[in-house]
Short mmCIF file of N, CA and C in Angstrom, two decimals:
data_model
loop_
_atom_site.label_atom_id
_atom_site.label_comp_id
_atom_site.label_asym_id
_atom_site.label_seq_id
_atom_site.Cartn_x
_atom_site.Cartn_y
_atom_site.Cartn_z
N MET A 280 -3.34 2.09 2.28
CA MET A 280 -4.30 2.02 3.37
C MET A 280 -4.07 3.08 4.47
N LEU A 281 -2.84 3.42 4.80
CA LEU A 281 -2.47 4.56 5.61
C LEU A 281 -3.44 5.75 5.16
N THR A 282 -3.17 5.99 3.89
CA THR A 282 -3.67 7.23 3.40
C THR A 282 -5.28 7.27 3.49
N TRP A 283 -5.82 6.31 3.16
CA TRP A 283 -7.38 5.80 3.22
C TRP A 283 -8.05 5.96 4.50
N THR A 284 -7.34 5.72 5.55
CA THR A 284 -7.72 5.60 7.02
C THR A 284 -7.13 6.77 7.84
N SER A 285 -6.52 7.84 7.02
CA SER A 285 -5.68 9.02 7.69
C SER A 285 -4.74 8.53 8.95
N GLY A 286 -4.00 7.33 8.59
CA GLY A 286 -3.01 6.87 9.57
C GLY A 286 -3.60 6.04 10.62
N GLN A 287 -4.92 5.65 10.53
CA GLN A 287 -5.39 4.92 11.55
C GLN A 287 -5.30 3.45 11.46
N ALA A 288 -4.65 3.08 10.20
CA ALA A 288 -4.68 1.51 10.09
C ALA A 288 -3.19 0.85 10.62
N LEU A 289 -3.47 -0.45 11.05
CA LEU A 289 -2.20 -1.28 11.41
C LEU A 289 -1.80 -1.88 10.18
N VAL A 290 -0.76 -1.94 9.77
CA VAL A 290 -0.33 -2.49 8.58
C VAL A 290 0.64 -3.54 8.69
N ALA A 291 0.47 -4.84 8.36
CA ALA A 291 1.37 -6.03 8.21
C ALA A 291 1.39 -6.41 6.83
N THR A 292 2.63 -6.71 6.42
CA THR A 292 2.58 -7.29 5.03
C THR A 292 3.52 -8.52 5.04
N GLY A 293 3.73 -9.21 3.80
CA GLY A 293 4.47 -10.42 3.69
C GLY A 293 5.89 -10.21 3.27
N SER A 294 6.19 -8.70 3.08
CA SER A 294 7.59 -8.63 2.74
C SER A 294 7.85 -7.25 3.49
N PRO A 295 9.20 -7.14 3.64
CA PRO A 295 9.76 -6.01 4.32
C PRO A 295 9.66 -4.83 3.70
N PHE A 296 8.92 -3.73 4.58
CA PHE A 296 9.07 -2.33 3.82
C PHE A 296 9.55 -1.48 4.99
N GLY A 297 9.92 -0.31 4.62
CA GLY A 297 10.39 0.84 5.52
C GLY A 297 8.99 1.42 6.18
N ASP A 298 9.42 2.29 7.09
CA ASP A 298 8.38 3.22 7.73
C ASP A 298 7.68 4.00 6.50
N VAL A 299 6.51 4.33 6.77
CA VAL A 299 5.74 5.21 6.10
C VAL A 299 5.35 6.61 6.55
N ASP A 300 6.31 7.79 6.02
CA ASP A 300 5.79 8.94 6.56
C ASP A 300 4.33 9.58 6.10
N LEU A 301 3.51 9.85 7.12
CA LEU A 301 2.14 10.51 6.60
C LEU A 301 1.90 11.45 7.62
N ASP A 302 1.55 12.61 7.24
CA ASP A 302 1.18 13.73 8.11
C ASP A 302 2.25 13.90 9.36
N GLU A 303 3.46 13.88 9.04
CA GLU A 303 4.48 14.36 9.75
C GLU A 303 4.86 13.12 10.83
N ARG A 304 4.21 12.02 10.66
CA ARG A 304 4.44 10.99 11.59
C ARG A 304 4.94 9.75 10.85
N ALA A 305 5.89 9.07 11.33
CA ALA A 305 6.37 7.63 10.74
C ALA A 305 5.60 6.60 11.41
N HIS A 306 5.02 5.98 10.22
CA HIS A 306 4.17 4.68 10.66
C HIS A 306 4.94 3.44 10.28
N VAL A 307 4.92 2.55 11.31
CA VAL A 307 5.75 1.23 10.92
C VAL A 307 4.92 0.33 10.28
N VAL A 308 5.52 -0.38 9.17
CA VAL A 308 5.05 -1.37 8.56
C VAL A 308 5.46 -2.58 8.99
N ALA A 309 4.92 -3.59 9.53
CA ALA A 309 5.04 -4.64 10.02
C ALA A 309 5.18 -5.80 9.03
N GLN A 310 6.12 -6.63 9.13
CA GLN A 310 6.30 -7.83 8.49
C GLN A 310 5.83 -8.99 9.30
N SER A 311 4.81 -9.71 8.75
CA SER A 311 4.00 -10.77 9.51
C SER A 311 4.08 -12.01 9.05
N ASN A 312 3.59 -12.27 7.91
CA ASN A 312 3.37 -13.61 7.61
C ASN A 312 4.78 -14.60 7.58
N ASN A 313 5.59 -13.97 6.67
CA ASN A 313 6.85 -14.67 6.43
C ASN A 313 7.74 -14.77 7.81
N ILE A 314 7.73 -13.95 8.48
CA ILE A 314 8.61 -13.83 9.70
C ILE A 314 8.04 -14.61 11.16
N TYR A 315 6.71 -14.31 11.24
CA TYR A 315 6.17 -14.73 12.37
C TYR A 315 5.29 -15.96 12.29
N VAL A 316 4.45 -15.98 11.51
CA VAL A 316 3.01 -16.72 11.23
C VAL A 316 3.60 -18.05 10.51
N VAL A 317 4.46 -18.01 9.54
CA VAL A 317 4.69 -19.28 8.79
C VAL A 317 5.64 -20.19 9.58
N PRO A 318 6.68 -19.63 10.37
CA PRO A 318 7.56 -20.63 11.14
C PRO A 318 6.60 -21.29 12.22
N GLY A 319 5.83 -20.79 12.96
CA GLY A 319 4.83 -21.17 14.06
C GLY A 319 4.00 -22.14 13.31
N LEU A 320 3.34 -21.81 12.27
CA LEU A 320 2.27 -22.62 11.49
C LEU A 320 2.84 -23.86 11.19
N GLY A 321 4.10 -23.89 10.47
CA GLY A 321 4.80 -24.94 10.04
C GLY A 321 5.16 -26.06 11.17
N ALA A 322 5.74 -25.40 12.32
CA ALA A 322 6.25 -26.18 13.33
C ALA A 322 5.07 -26.93 14.06
N GLY A 323 4.11 -26.23 14.12
CA GLY A 323 2.57 -26.74 14.88
C GLY A 323 2.23 -27.75 14.12
N ALA A 324 1.92 -27.47 12.68
CA ALA A 324 1.40 -28.69 11.60
C ALA A 324 2.32 -29.91 11.81
N MET A 325 3.70 -29.77 11.91
CA MET A 325 4.50 -30.93 12.09
C MET A 325 4.33 -31.65 13.28
N ALA A 326 4.19 -30.90 14.45
CA ALA A 326 4.20 -31.41 15.75
C ALA A 326 2.82 -32.31 15.83
N ALA A 327 1.77 -31.77 15.35
CA ALA A 327 0.57 -32.46 15.22
C ALA A 327 0.50 -33.53 14.23
N ARG A 328 1.52 -33.40 13.43
CA ARG A 328 1.47 -34.45 12.32
C ARG A 328 0.15 -34.34 11.28
N ALA A 329 -0.13 -32.99 11.07
CA ALA A 329 -1.48 -32.46 10.68
C ALA A 329 -1.37 -32.97 8.96
N THR A 330 -2.66 -33.37 8.59
CA THR A 330 -2.76 -33.88 7.20
C THR A 330 -3.22 -32.80 6.55
N ALA A 331 -3.59 -31.62 7.03
CA ALA A 331 -3.99 -30.51 6.17
C ALA A 331 -3.69 -29.11 7.02
N VAL A 332 -3.80 -27.96 6.43
CA VAL A 332 -3.74 -26.71 7.28
C VAL A 332 -5.08 -26.21 7.37
N THR A 333 -5.81 -26.01 8.37
CA THR A 333 -7.26 -25.49 8.43
C THR A 333 -7.21 -23.93 8.72
N ASP A 334 -8.44 -23.40 8.57
CA ASP A 334 -8.71 -22.04 8.92
C ASP A 334 -8.41 -21.72 10.34
N SER A 335 -8.86 -22.80 11.23
CA SER A 335 -8.64 -22.78 12.84
C SER A 335 -7.06 -22.64 13.04
N MET A 336 -6.28 -23.29 12.25
CA MET A 336 -4.89 -23.36 12.56
C MET A 336 -4.40 -22.17 12.54
N LEU A 337 -4.74 -21.25 11.12
CA LEU A 337 -4.41 -20.16 10.65
C LEU A 337 -4.71 -19.06 11.83
N ARG A 338 -5.95 -19.28 12.13
CA ARG A 338 -6.47 -18.38 13.34
C ARG A 338 -5.60 -18.41 14.52
N ALA A 339 -5.25 -19.64 14.85
CA ALA A 339 -4.63 -19.91 16.18
C ALA A 339 -3.20 -19.18 15.86
N ALA A 340 -2.51 -19.37 14.79
CA ALA A 340 -1.15 -18.65 14.69
C ALA A 340 -1.34 -17.19 14.80
N ALA A 341 -2.27 -16.76 14.01
CA ALA A 341 -2.47 -15.25 14.14
C ALA A 341 -2.80 -14.79 15.57
N ALA A 342 -3.41 -15.26 16.23
CA ALA A 342 -4.02 -15.15 17.65
C ALA A 342 -2.78 -15.10 18.35
N ALA A 343 -1.74 -15.94 18.29
CA ALA A 343 -0.58 -16.02 18.96
C ALA A 343 0.37 -14.78 18.75
N VAL A 344 0.38 -14.56 17.53
CA VAL A 344 1.33 -13.34 17.13
C VAL A 344 0.60 -12.12 17.83
N ALA A 345 -0.83 -11.84 17.67
CA ALA A 345 -1.42 -10.83 18.12
C ALA A 345 -1.16 -10.78 19.60
N ASP A 346 -1.01 -11.78 20.49
CA ASP A 346 -0.80 -11.72 21.74
C ASP A 346 0.60 -11.30 22.19
N THR A 347 1.50 -11.21 21.24
CA THR A 347 2.90 -10.59 21.49
C THR A 347 3.20 -9.26 20.80
N SER A 348 1.82 -8.54 20.43
CA SER A 348 1.98 -7.46 19.81
C SER A 348 2.46 -6.33 20.78
N PRO A 349 3.21 -5.47 20.31
CA PRO A 349 3.58 -4.12 21.24
C PRO A 349 2.71 -3.08 21.04
N TYR A 350 1.53 -3.31 20.06
CA TYR A 350 0.73 -2.17 20.07
C TYR A 350 -0.15 -1.80 21.36
N THR A 351 -0.36 -0.47 21.64
CA THR A 351 -0.71 -0.33 22.98
C THR A 351 -2.39 0.39 22.74
N HIS A 352 -2.74 0.34 21.64
CA HIS A 352 -4.01 0.92 21.22
C HIS A 352 -4.09 2.32 21.63
N GLY A 353 -2.99 2.92 21.72
CA GLY A 353 -3.17 4.44 21.81
C GLY A 353 -2.38 5.08 20.72
N SER A 354 -1.50 4.48 20.09
CA SER A 354 -0.95 5.34 19.24
C SER A 354 -0.71 4.43 17.86
N PRO A 355 -1.25 5.12 16.82
CA PRO A 355 -1.18 4.56 15.58
C PRO A 355 0.38 4.26 14.83
N THR A 356 1.38 4.92 15.58
CA THR A 356 2.65 4.55 15.27
C THR A 356 3.33 3.57 15.81
N ASP A 357 2.65 2.72 16.90
CA ASP A 357 3.18 1.70 17.35
C ASP A 357 3.45 0.56 16.64
N ALA A 358 4.11 -0.21 16.70
CA ALA A 358 4.46 -1.40 15.74
C ALA A 358 3.36 -2.48 16.12
N LEU A 359 2.83 -3.21 14.94
CA LEU A 359 1.92 -4.10 15.19
C LEU A 359 2.47 -5.45 15.59
N VAL A 360 3.56 -5.81 15.25
CA VAL A 360 4.18 -7.03 15.64
C VAL A 360 5.61 -6.80 16.37
N PRO A 361 6.13 -7.76 17.23
CA PRO A 361 7.28 -7.51 17.80
C PRO A 361 8.55 -7.10 16.81
N PRO A 362 9.49 -6.56 17.37
CA PRO A 362 10.69 -6.32 16.52
C PRO A 362 11.34 -7.43 15.95
N LEU A 363 12.10 -7.39 15.00
CA LEU A 363 12.76 -8.54 14.48
C LEU A 363 13.84 -9.23 15.37
N THR A 364 14.27 -8.51 16.35
CA THR A 364 15.17 -9.14 17.34
C THR A 364 14.52 -9.97 18.17
N ASP A 365 13.19 -9.87 18.05
CA ASP A 365 12.44 -10.87 18.98
C ASP A 365 11.91 -11.92 18.24
N VAL A 366 12.16 -12.13 16.90
CA VAL A 366 11.41 -13.20 16.09
C VAL A 366 11.48 -14.67 16.60
N ALA A 367 12.83 -14.92 16.98
CA ALA A 367 12.91 -16.33 17.60
C ALA A 367 12.08 -16.71 19.00
N SER A 368 12.04 -15.72 19.75
CA SER A 368 11.59 -16.14 20.84
C SER A 368 9.81 -15.98 20.47
N THR A 369 9.47 -14.98 19.70
CA THR A 369 7.91 -15.01 19.23
C THR A 369 7.71 -16.20 18.73
N SER A 370 8.23 -16.64 17.59
CA SER A 370 8.03 -18.02 16.97
C SER A 370 7.87 -19.04 18.04
N ARG A 371 8.68 -19.20 18.86
CA ARG A 371 9.04 -20.35 19.84
C ARG A 371 7.75 -20.12 20.59
N ARG A 372 7.29 -18.88 21.09
CA ARG A 372 5.98 -18.70 21.95
C ARG A 372 4.78 -19.34 21.05
N ILE A 373 4.82 -19.02 19.78
CA ILE A 373 3.57 -19.47 18.97
C ILE A 373 3.52 -21.04 18.97
N THR A 374 4.62 -21.69 18.74
CA THR A 374 4.88 -22.95 18.66
C THR A 374 4.76 -23.63 19.97
N LEU A 375 5.49 -23.34 20.88
CA LEU A 375 5.55 -24.01 22.42
C LEU A 375 4.29 -23.75 23.13
N ALA A 376 3.41 -22.51 22.85
CA ALA A 376 2.31 -22.53 23.12
C ALA A 376 1.14 -23.53 22.77
N VAL A 377 1.59 -24.36 21.81
CA VAL A 377 0.96 -25.39 21.21
C VAL A 377 -0.36 -24.84 20.45
N ALA A 378 -0.57 -23.71 20.22
CA ALA A 378 -1.76 -23.07 19.61
C ALA A 378 -2.17 -23.75 18.25
N VAL A 379 -1.18 -23.82 17.34
CA VAL A 379 -1.32 -24.40 16.02
C VAL A 379 -1.49 -25.76 15.97
N ALA A 380 -0.57 -26.54 16.84
CA ALA A 380 -0.79 -28.03 16.92
C ALA A 380 -2.10 -28.51 17.64
N ALA A 381 -2.40 -27.67 18.57
CA ALA A 381 -3.73 -27.96 19.30
C ALA A 381 -4.91 -27.74 18.27
N ALA A 382 -4.89 -26.88 17.58
CA ALA A 382 -5.91 -26.45 16.72
C ALA A 382 -5.97 -27.51 15.48
N ALA A 383 -4.82 -28.11 15.16
CA ALA A 383 -5.07 -29.13 14.09
C ALA A 383 -5.70 -30.27 14.72
N ARG A 384 -5.13 -30.72 16.00
CA ARG A 384 -5.91 -31.89 16.79
C ARG A 384 -7.40 -31.45 16.96
N ASP A 385 -7.61 -30.25 17.28
CA ASP A 385 -9.02 -30.11 17.57
C ASP A 385 -9.90 -30.23 16.24
N ALA A 386 -9.33 -29.83 15.09
CA ALA A 386 -10.05 -29.84 13.89
C ALA A 386 -10.21 -31.18 13.39
N GLY A 387 -9.37 -32.23 13.96
CA GLY A 387 -9.32 -33.49 13.35
C GLY A 387 -8.53 -33.83 12.38
N VAL A 388 -7.52 -33.23 12.10
CA VAL A 388 -6.48 -33.21 11.09
C VAL A 388 -5.02 -33.68 11.77
N GLY A 389 -4.96 -33.57 13.16
CA GLY A 389 -3.78 -34.04 13.61
C GLY A 389 -3.92 -35.28 14.70
N ASP A 390 -2.66 -35.57 15.22
CA ASP A 390 -2.74 -36.59 16.10
C ASP A 390 -3.60 -36.27 17.48
N GLU A 391 -4.23 -37.27 17.89
CA GLU A 391 -5.06 -37.09 19.13
C GLU A 391 -4.35 -37.23 20.42
N VAL A 392 -3.23 -36.13 20.69
CA VAL A 392 -2.42 -36.32 21.78
C VAL A 392 -2.63 -35.19 22.72
N ASP A 393 -2.37 -35.24 24.11
CA ASP A 393 -2.56 -33.92 24.89
C ASP A 393 -1.69 -33.07 24.47
N ASP A 394 -1.83 -31.72 25.12
CA ASP A 394 -0.88 -30.51 24.86
C ASP A 394 0.28 -30.74 25.49
N ASP A 395 0.58 -31.60 26.44
CA ASP A 395 2.01 -31.92 27.12
C ASP A 395 2.70 -32.45 25.87
N GLU A 396 1.97 -33.58 25.21
CA GLU A 396 2.86 -34.32 24.07
C GLU A 396 3.09 -33.38 23.03
N LEU A 397 2.25 -32.44 22.59
CA LEU A 397 2.48 -31.68 21.48
C LEU A 397 3.79 -30.72 21.86
N ALA A 398 3.66 -30.19 23.19
CA ALA A 398 4.73 -29.29 23.64
C ALA A 398 6.08 -30.21 23.71
N ALA A 399 6.10 -31.30 24.07
CA ALA A 399 7.27 -32.11 24.08
C ALA A 399 7.89 -32.28 22.62
N ARG A 400 6.84 -32.45 21.72
CA ARG A 400 7.29 -32.73 20.30
C ARG A 400 7.90 -31.52 19.72
N LEU A 401 7.29 -30.40 19.89
CA LEU A 401 7.77 -29.14 19.60
C LEU A 401 9.20 -28.94 20.15
N THR A 402 9.41 -29.04 21.28
CA THR A 402 10.72 -28.90 22.10
C THR A 402 11.76 -29.55 21.33
N SER A 403 11.42 -30.83 21.12
CA SER A 403 12.52 -31.87 20.61
C SER A 403 12.83 -31.48 19.17
N ARG A 404 12.01 -30.87 18.49
CA ARG A 404 12.19 -30.42 17.15
C ARG A 404 12.89 -29.08 16.93
N GLU A 405 13.01 -28.07 18.06
CA GLU A 405 13.54 -26.61 18.02
C GLU A 405 14.74 -26.88 17.46
N TRP A 406 15.07 -25.94 16.46
CA TRP A 406 16.38 -25.78 15.75
C TRP A 406 16.98 -24.69 16.54
N SER A 407 18.32 -24.72 16.83
CA SER A 407 19.10 -23.44 17.18
C SER A 407 20.19 -23.31 16.31
N PRO A 408 20.53 -22.13 15.91
CA PRO A 408 21.49 -21.95 15.18
C PRO A 408 22.65 -21.85 15.76
N THR A 409 23.23 -22.75 16.69
CA THR A 409 24.54 -22.70 17.23
C THR A 409 25.24 -24.12 16.76
N TYR A 410 26.52 -23.96 16.60
CA TYR A 410 27.48 -25.03 15.87
C TYR A 410 28.58 -25.39 16.67
N PRO A 411 28.78 -26.47 17.09
CA PRO A 411 30.18 -26.85 17.95
C PRO A 411 31.51 -26.47 17.23
N GLU A 412 32.33 -26.00 18.09
CA GLU A 412 33.52 -25.70 17.33
C GLU A 412 34.24 -27.29 17.13
N ILE A 413 34.70 -27.20 15.84
CA ILE A 413 35.69 -28.40 15.46
C ILE A 413 36.85 -28.05 15.58
N ILE A 414 37.65 -28.57 16.41
CA ILE A 414 39.04 -28.46 16.67
C ILE A 414 40.02 -29.30 15.59
N GLY A 415 40.96 -28.47 15.20
CA GLY A 415 41.88 -29.11 14.23
C GLY A 415 41.60 -28.89 12.68
N THR A 416 40.50 -28.19 12.32
CA THR A 416 40.08 -27.77 10.92
C THR A 416 40.44 -26.53 10.61
N ARG A 417 40.49 -26.28 9.35
CA ARG A 417 40.74 -24.93 9.01
C ARG A 417 39.51 -24.48 8.38
#
């Protein structure tokens, strides 16, 4: 893709890839669907109690990721998606923005509840990788 477009393409894949060197420039290859889209899509679908995943839900997830893009429209070497260090906050924004859940509701495949209820559902289900210290165990 980068060769075909003389380095002008923005590339995102489902698997991690290293940077691609082309014409003495390093082009960042973003990992998008497995890292950013799928967690937000799944959480939004669950919050809405969706009975199906619709095209509008996929578009809502993609638009929410695009809103967090560091790409400046000026440099083809800018990253397409935020760095992996920001994955948790990016995924949280996707779901807590209620984009996917609202799209499910609006498509008629999710519960008929308002955005505040959807946000509350998402917040109550948010997982945090922190564990309490258990005293007296080895």
